[in-house]
Every structure is written in C-alpha cells, then in structure tokens.
Amino acid sequence: MKTTLLTLAIATLGLVPISAAELRIYTERHYDADLKVFERFTAESGIEVKLVKAGANELIARIESEKASPQADLLVTVDAATLDRAATAGLLQPHGSEALAGRFPAGLAAADGTWVPFTMRARVIVHAKDRVENPPTTYADLADPRFRGNILIRSSTSPYNQSLLASILAADGPEVATAWATGVKNNMARPPQGGDRDQVRAIALGLGDIAVTNSYYLGLLATSEDPKDRAALDAIRIVFPNQSDRGTHINISGGGIIKGAANSAEALKFMEFVTSPEVQALYQTLTAEFAVTKDIEPTEIQKSWGSFKPDFTNLHQLAENTEEAIKIFNLVGWQ
Ligand SMILES: [Fe+2]
C-alpha cells in the first residue's frame, strides 16, 4: 500500500516517465497563473500537462501541418475568432459533453461544441482622473478630434485590437470602421508601443490622457509588486464603453479539442476542470479575468470597477471580420 501511494505521488510530480496520462496543450496564453492551474489539474487528475506556447497563427499552422498525426490535444487561444477559425478549418472536434455545454451563457461557447470559453475579458477605456473633463463613453468617442494627441493604444498586431475593430465592423460596417481607425490613429499620443499595461502607465507619466486596455490588466497592476504600477492605477478612472447601446466589447480566452487528438478524454477533463466553480474563482483572483460560468462572485478588485453590460452580440462574427480589420489597420497606417 505504501509503495503504491509513493509511486502515485511521484508520478503526480511528473518525475516518473511511466505510462502516465498526459495532455498536450498548444496555447497562446502568456500568464504565470496558468502554470498554477496546470499544477493543480495534475495534482487532482494525475494527468501530466505538456505545453507549447506560441502565437495563434503559428499554432494553427502547426495543427494544420500535423493533421495526419496530431501532436497536441487541446488548442487554447485568447480570442473567439481564432477558435472559430480553427473550427471552420476542421481542426477541432466537438467535446460532446452536454454537462459542459450547459455551463455558459448563450453565445459564449461554440454552438457545435468545438470550443468552450475559459475566461472573459472586456476591452475598456481608462482616463486620467484629473485631466479629462468629458471622458469618452463609447469606442466611437476615441476617434473624436477633441482627443487629438491624447489616445494611448497598442499596436494593431495585437489580437485584442483586431478583435475590437472586428466588432465595430460587425456592428457598423466597413465605412464606419475605417473612419474610426483613421480617427483613432490621428488622435494617438505616440506611435503604438508596448502592451496594454504600458498604456495605463503612460497616463501616469503624462504621455497621454486616455488609454485602451483589457480589463484584467487593471487587476494585474493592482496586485503588482512595483509601487509605480499601483500609483498608475490611482491616477486613472475606468469607463466601460457603449453602455447605452450594444455594450462593452468582450472576448474570451478558451479552448477546443484538436481533431484526432490521442488524449481527447484528458482534454475534456481539463475543459471541465477549468470551467469548474473553484477554478473559475481562482482565475478571477489570479489574473482578474472574468468567470465565464454562472454564479461566480466577482473579486473585490473586479467589484471596484463597477458592473457593466457586455456585448454578447458579435462574438461569433469576429472571425469573419478579422481579416478585414487587419486590412483597415494597414490602410490607415495604424502600426
Ligand atoms: Fe493579455
């Protein structure tokens, strides 16, 4: 009995290469918190996790080239467009679990069960507390000439900005979307650089008054070890855009089982684990991303942002609009 326990314990730590169950994940996510979640999953299930991290395009190309003999079991991305794109290309297989499908609000998962959300994020506007009298209340406002020289936003190569413009394309069409991208580009405080957190930090440095960021980065700044990050947060206020119309642009991070995956049962187990109430609450604490399953209490930090109406209308139209969004960014010279 003792020996069995010891063997199990060692296998759990991943030290014994016996025929331990494993799960091979291709992921676009870049957060240390994920490693904690994987460790907990391995400890509970005995399934060892192997990771390949890369950008979405690279991961999809890889899955495409490995079609005959899939080298990964689960694709994890930071937007719905990539997952829909992979599903349309026939690279994912339905998880087939009704219990899993029932965990999410309508529209937040793939209708055919090829992928499910793990976490949700909102693309929000923040502005200098003391320097902006009439802050923008919609994404359209970011293009208003009254904010000339004042907008801080990252590069158009970011899937977060591509997804935002894709949502504007879905809601308002190409003319409005092109005018918007032109207006924002003309309003930029500086050429796009850095990540979302750098835009918030730039407000505190006085480089601009208004920035665009994913919501969870505000949570990461709040818990940062760098006092300057926490001070940056004190200098800003958060706006959830478009509250009187379609709602604030949201996207999900999520995953789907790769077609023909050798470890599809392990992949399903992981999807169930990540979307369990415990891990949903853990993610809210670790990364400040929003839970995607019902009845999970927001954290104190999330509550401090206030509640908001998310735009659930066009999550599944992002994939078909992303290519055009990238074209518009290039056309208007948004780096
Ligand atoms: Fe991110």
XYZ file of C-alpha atoms and ligand atoms in Angstrom:
336
model
C 0.000 0.000 0.000
C 2.789 2.372 0.962
C 4.621 1.663 -2.278
C 1.549 2.363 -4.395
C 0.991 5.683 -2.686
C 4.611 6.671 -3.143
C 4.568 5.736 -6.824
C 1.404 7.745 -7.308
C 2.859 10.740 -5.530
C 5.999 10.639 -7.646
C 4.024 10.205 -10.837
C 1.954 13.236 -9.887
C 5.117 15.293 -9.624
C 5.993 14.197 -13.126
C 9.243 12.538 -12.099
C 8.479 9.055 -13.362
C 8.022 8.611 -17.086
C 5.817 5.551 -16.636
C 2.795 5.431 -18.914
C 1.302 8.439 -17.103
C -1.729 10.046 -18.686
C -0.837 13.284 -20.405
C -2.380 16.279 -22.050
C -0.548 18.233 -24.742
C -1.679 21.858 -24.964
C -0.910 24.415 -27.661
C -1.544 27.767 -26.019
C -1.445 31.422 -26.911
C -1.874 32.452 -23.268
C 1.121 34.012 -21.568
C 0.226 34.214 -17.893
C 2.110 32.610 -14.994
C -1.247 31.911 -13.364
C -1.844 29.183 -15.950
C 1.067 27.188 -14.541
C -0.617 27.168 -11.128
C -3.832 25.933 -12.724
C -1.959 23.189 -14.614
C -0.200 22.097 -11.420
C -3.495 21.854 -9.603
C -5.001 19.893 -12.501
C -2.102 17.431 -12.476
C -2.325 17.030 -8.709
C -6.057 16.275 -8.890
C -6.153 14.137 -12.027
C -2.706 12.591 -12.321
C -2.627 13.910 -15.895
C 0.652 15.487 -16.844
C 0.454 18.703 -18.894
C 2.863 19.420 -21.745
C 2.856 22.914 -23.211
C 3.792 24.628 -26.422
C 3.359 28.434 -26.287
C 3.173 30.479 -29.491
C 1.039 32.998 -31.339
C -2.314 31.875 -32.716
C -1.289 31.866 -36.386
C 1.749 29.731 -35.663
C -0.255 27.261 -33.563
C -2.955 26.911 -36.215
C -0.349 26.385 -38.956
C 1.245 23.727 -36.791
C -2.033 21.907 -36.159
C -2.771 22.108 -39.875
C 0.602 20.551 -40.752
C 0.181 17.810 -38.131
C -3.320 16.854 -39.260
C -2.297 13.316 -40.216
C -0.817 12.723 -36.773
C -1.899 15.371 -34.228
C 0.882 16.287 -31.818
C -1.381 18.227 -29.474
C -4.739 17.557 -27.811
C -6.062 20.993 -26.897
C -5.818 24.408 -28.563
C -6.068 27.372 -26.175
C -6.343 30.917 -27.533
C -7.092 34.423 -26.276
C -9.916 35.135 -28.670
C -13.052 33.616 -30.065
C -12.088 34.480 -33.659
C -9.101 32.116 -33.619
C -11.161 29.278 -32.176
C -13.954 29.815 -34.707
C -11.329 29.947 -37.462
C -9.790 26.656 -36.293
C -13.251 25.066 -36.070
C -14.203 26.248 -39.577
C -10.934 24.819 -40.908
C -11.950 21.451 -39.454
C -9.132 21.379 -36.912
C -11.304 20.921 -33.803
C -13.714 18.200 -32.733
C -16.870 18.651 -30.595
C -16.341 17.830 -26.921
C -19.707 16.046 -26.889
C -20.489 16.800 -23.242
C -23.936 18.256 -22.549
C -22.960 18.981 -18.950
C -20.046 21.111 -20.136
C -22.108 22.912 -22.779
C -24.678 23.905 -20.142
C -22.197 25.845 -18.040
C -22.035 29.006 -20.183
C -24.389 31.847 -21.064
C -25.893 31.515 -24.548
C -23.482 32.512 -27.298
C -20.332 32.386 -25.189
C -19.312 28.899 -26.425
C -19.252 27.403 -29.931
C -22.755 26.239 -30.847
C -21.383 22.951 -32.209
C -19.331 22.179 -29.085
C -15.955 22.577 -30.808
C -14.741 25.003 -28.146
C -15.675 26.481 -24.802
C -14.621 29.707 -23.055
C -12.274 29.539 -20.059
C -12.262 33.226 -19.063
C -13.731 36.510 -20.272
C -12.192 39.950 -20.691
C -13.580 43.391 -21.504
C -11.781 45.988 -23.635
C -12.147 49.129 -21.551
C -11.177 52.796 -21.716
C -9.249 54.413 -18.877
C -8.524 58.106 -18.485
C -6.520 60.441 -16.281
C -8.632 61.201 -13.224
C -7.691 64.869 -13.041
C -7.106 65.862 -16.646
C -10.223 64.751 -18.560
C -13.475 66.620 -18.019
C -15.680 64.772 -20.507
C -14.183 61.326 -20.933
C -15.097 59.119 -23.882
C -18.101 56.916 -23.188
C -18.046 54.917 -26.426
C -15.369 53.418 -28.681
C -16.540 55.919 -31.333
C -15.540 58.775 -28.991
C -11.896 57.637 -29.178
C -11.899 58.885 -32.783
C -13.366 62.302 -31.861
C -10.985 65.161 -32.830
C -11.409 66.619 -29.323
C -8.996 63.909 -28.158
C -6.289 64.808 -30.724
C -2.842 63.826 -29.461
C -4.266 62.131 -26.396
C -5.019 58.477 -27.093
C -2.680 55.698 -25.938
C -3.262 52.334 -27.592
C -1.077 49.404 -28.566
C -0.164 48.091 -31.994
C -2.710 46.772 -34.479
C -0.875 43.438 -34.480
C -2.491 42.719 -31.107
C -5.403 40.274 -31.334
C -7.156 42.480 -28.756
C -7.256 45.458 -31.145
C -8.071 43.269 -34.145
C -10.986 41.838 -32.217
C -12.194 45.328 -31.218
C -12.131 46.557 -34.823
C -13.764 43.307 -35.984
C -16.591 44.017 -33.517
C -17.000 47.547 -34.927
C -17.073 46.049 -38.444
C -19.749 43.585 -37.349
C -21.828 46.306 -35.685
C -21.412 49.254 -38.056
C -19.848 48.086 -41.337
C -16.622 48.942 -43.195
C -17.158 52.694 -43.721
C -17.676 53.433 -40.044
C -14.872 51.034 -39.075
C -12.393 52.694 -41.471
C -13.348 56.191 -40.301
C -12.944 55.025 -36.701
C -9.474 53.548 -37.259
C -8.413 56.732 -39.102
C -9.721 58.937 -36.291
C -8.033 56.934 -33.535
C -4.775 56.854 -35.483
C -4.945 60.664 -35.846
C -5.629 61.021 -32.118
C -2.694 58.911 -30.934
C -0.410 60.455 -28.327
C 2.526 58.452 -29.735
C 3.170 55.651 -32.223
C 1.782 52.401 -30.783
C 4.221 50.650 -28.474
C 4.161 48.282 -25.524
C 1.335 46.202 -24.106
C -1.940 47.268 -22.527
C -0.359 47.909 -19.127
C 2.167 50.266 -20.727
C -0.694 52.447 -21.994
C -2.034 52.798 -18.445
C 1.451 53.528 -17.101
C 1.863 56.160 -19.845
C -1.161 58.073 -18.494
C 0.557 58.278 -15.100
C 3.703 59.543 -16.864
C 1.653 62.275 -18.534
C 2.246 60.975 -22.071
C -1.479 60.984 -22.847
C -4.798 61.194 -21.046
C -6.808 58.282 -22.430
C -5.857 54.629 -22.928
C -7.407 51.363 -24.065
C -6.707 48.177 -22.128
C -8.130 44.768 -21.390
C -9.849 44.812 -18.010
C -7.707 42.181 -16.308
C -4.531 44.215 -16.764
C -6.014 46.692 -14.271
C -6.236 43.806 -11.816
C -2.639 42.806 -12.542
C -1.490 46.398 -11.964
C -3.424 46.456 -8.680
C -1.537 43.412 -7.417
C 1.814 44.361 -8.984
C 4.905 44.373 -6.768
C 6.007 47.628 -8.415
C 4.597 50.587 -6.429
C 4.627 52.650 -9.646
C 2.047 50.276 -11.130
C -0.261 50.741 -8.174
C 0.275 54.519 -8.333
C -0.631 54.444 -12.036
C -3.969 52.917 -11.109
C -4.606 55.697 -8.594
C -4.208 58.219 -11.409
C -6.944 56.768 -13.616
C -10.644 56.058 -13.848
C -12.232 53.210 -15.787
C -15.005 53.537 -18.398
C -16.967 50.573 -19.731
C -17.774 51.822 -23.246
C -21.105 51.673 -25.092
C -23.284 51.068 -22.052
C -26.276 52.784 -23.631
C -26.130 50.713 -26.825
C -24.536 47.361 -27.703
C -22.381 47.090 -24.593
C -18.647 46.840 -23.927
C -16.597 44.714 -26.312
C -15.732 41.427 -24.668
C -13.763 38.470 -25.813
C -12.983 35.128 -24.308
C -9.962 33.010 -23.783
C -10.912 29.418 -24.396
C -10.051 26.070 -25.842
C -11.126 23.228 -28.085
C -10.099 19.625 -28.630
C -7.900 19.108 -31.669
C -9.435 16.733 -34.213
C -7.992 13.250 -33.875
C -6.263 14.064 -30.583
C -4.866 10.968 -28.880
C -5.800 12.329 -25.458
C -9.255 13.753 -26.129
C -10.643 12.340 -22.851
C -7.896 14.141 -20.915
C -8.598 17.325 -22.880
C -12.290 17.138 -21.952
C -11.358 16.545 -18.333
C -9.232 19.696 -18.431
C -12.050 21.741 -20.011
C -14.373 20.573 -17.231
C -11.723 21.379 -14.621
C -11.024 24.912 -15.908
C -14.725 25.750 -16.015
C -15.467 24.326 -12.560
C -16.613 26.912 -9.978
C -13.368 26.527 -7.983
C -11.040 27.212 -10.912
C -13.265 29.978 -12.293
C -12.989 31.737 -8.932
C -9.245 31.014 -8.823
C -8.736 32.620 -12.249
C -10.605 35.728 -11.131
C -8.196 36.015 -8.206
C -5.015 35.155 -10.115
C -5.489 37.097 -13.373
C -8.573 39.279 -12.725
C -10.188 37.810 -15.856
C -13.950 37.373 -15.518
C -15.521 33.979 -14.885
C -17.495 32.551 -17.821
C -19.734 30.236 -15.849
C -22.793 31.291 -13.923
C -22.974 32.476 -10.312
C -19.312 33.187 -9.636
C -18.928 36.144 -7.291
C -16.565 38.831 -8.686
C -13.468 39.659 -6.641
C -13.189 42.901 -4.658
C -10.932 44.371 -7.365
C -13.442 43.489 -10.081
C -16.275 44.928 -7.981
C -14.342 48.176 -7.626
C -14.611 48.646 -11.433
C -18.412 48.613 -11.246
C -20.780 46.359 -13.139
C -21.258 46.607 -16.888
C -23.252 45.386 -19.847
C -21.100 43.135 -22.052
C -21.629 42.992 -25.815
C -22.528 39.349 -26.477
C -23.943 40.155 -29.917
C -20.982 39.653 -32.213
C -18.571 37.196 -30.583
C -19.132 34.724 -33.409
C -18.821 37.365 -36.114
C -15.281 38.285 -35.111
C -13.642 35.507 -37.135
C -15.240 36.593 -40.403
C -14.273 40.235 -39.778
C -10.695 39.871 -38.519
C -9.060 39.750 -41.940
C -10.816 42.950 -42.986
C -9.901 44.575 -39.670
C -6.212 43.889 -40.360
C -6.587 45.352 -43.870
C -8.144 48.527 -42.461
C -5.375 48.903 -39.879
C -2.799 48.662 -42.665
C -4.759 51.007 -44.901
C -4.933 53.782 -42.297
C -1.316 53.272 -41.178
C -2.040 52.115 -37.618
C 1.256 50.387 -36.877
Fe -3.218 39.517 -22.335
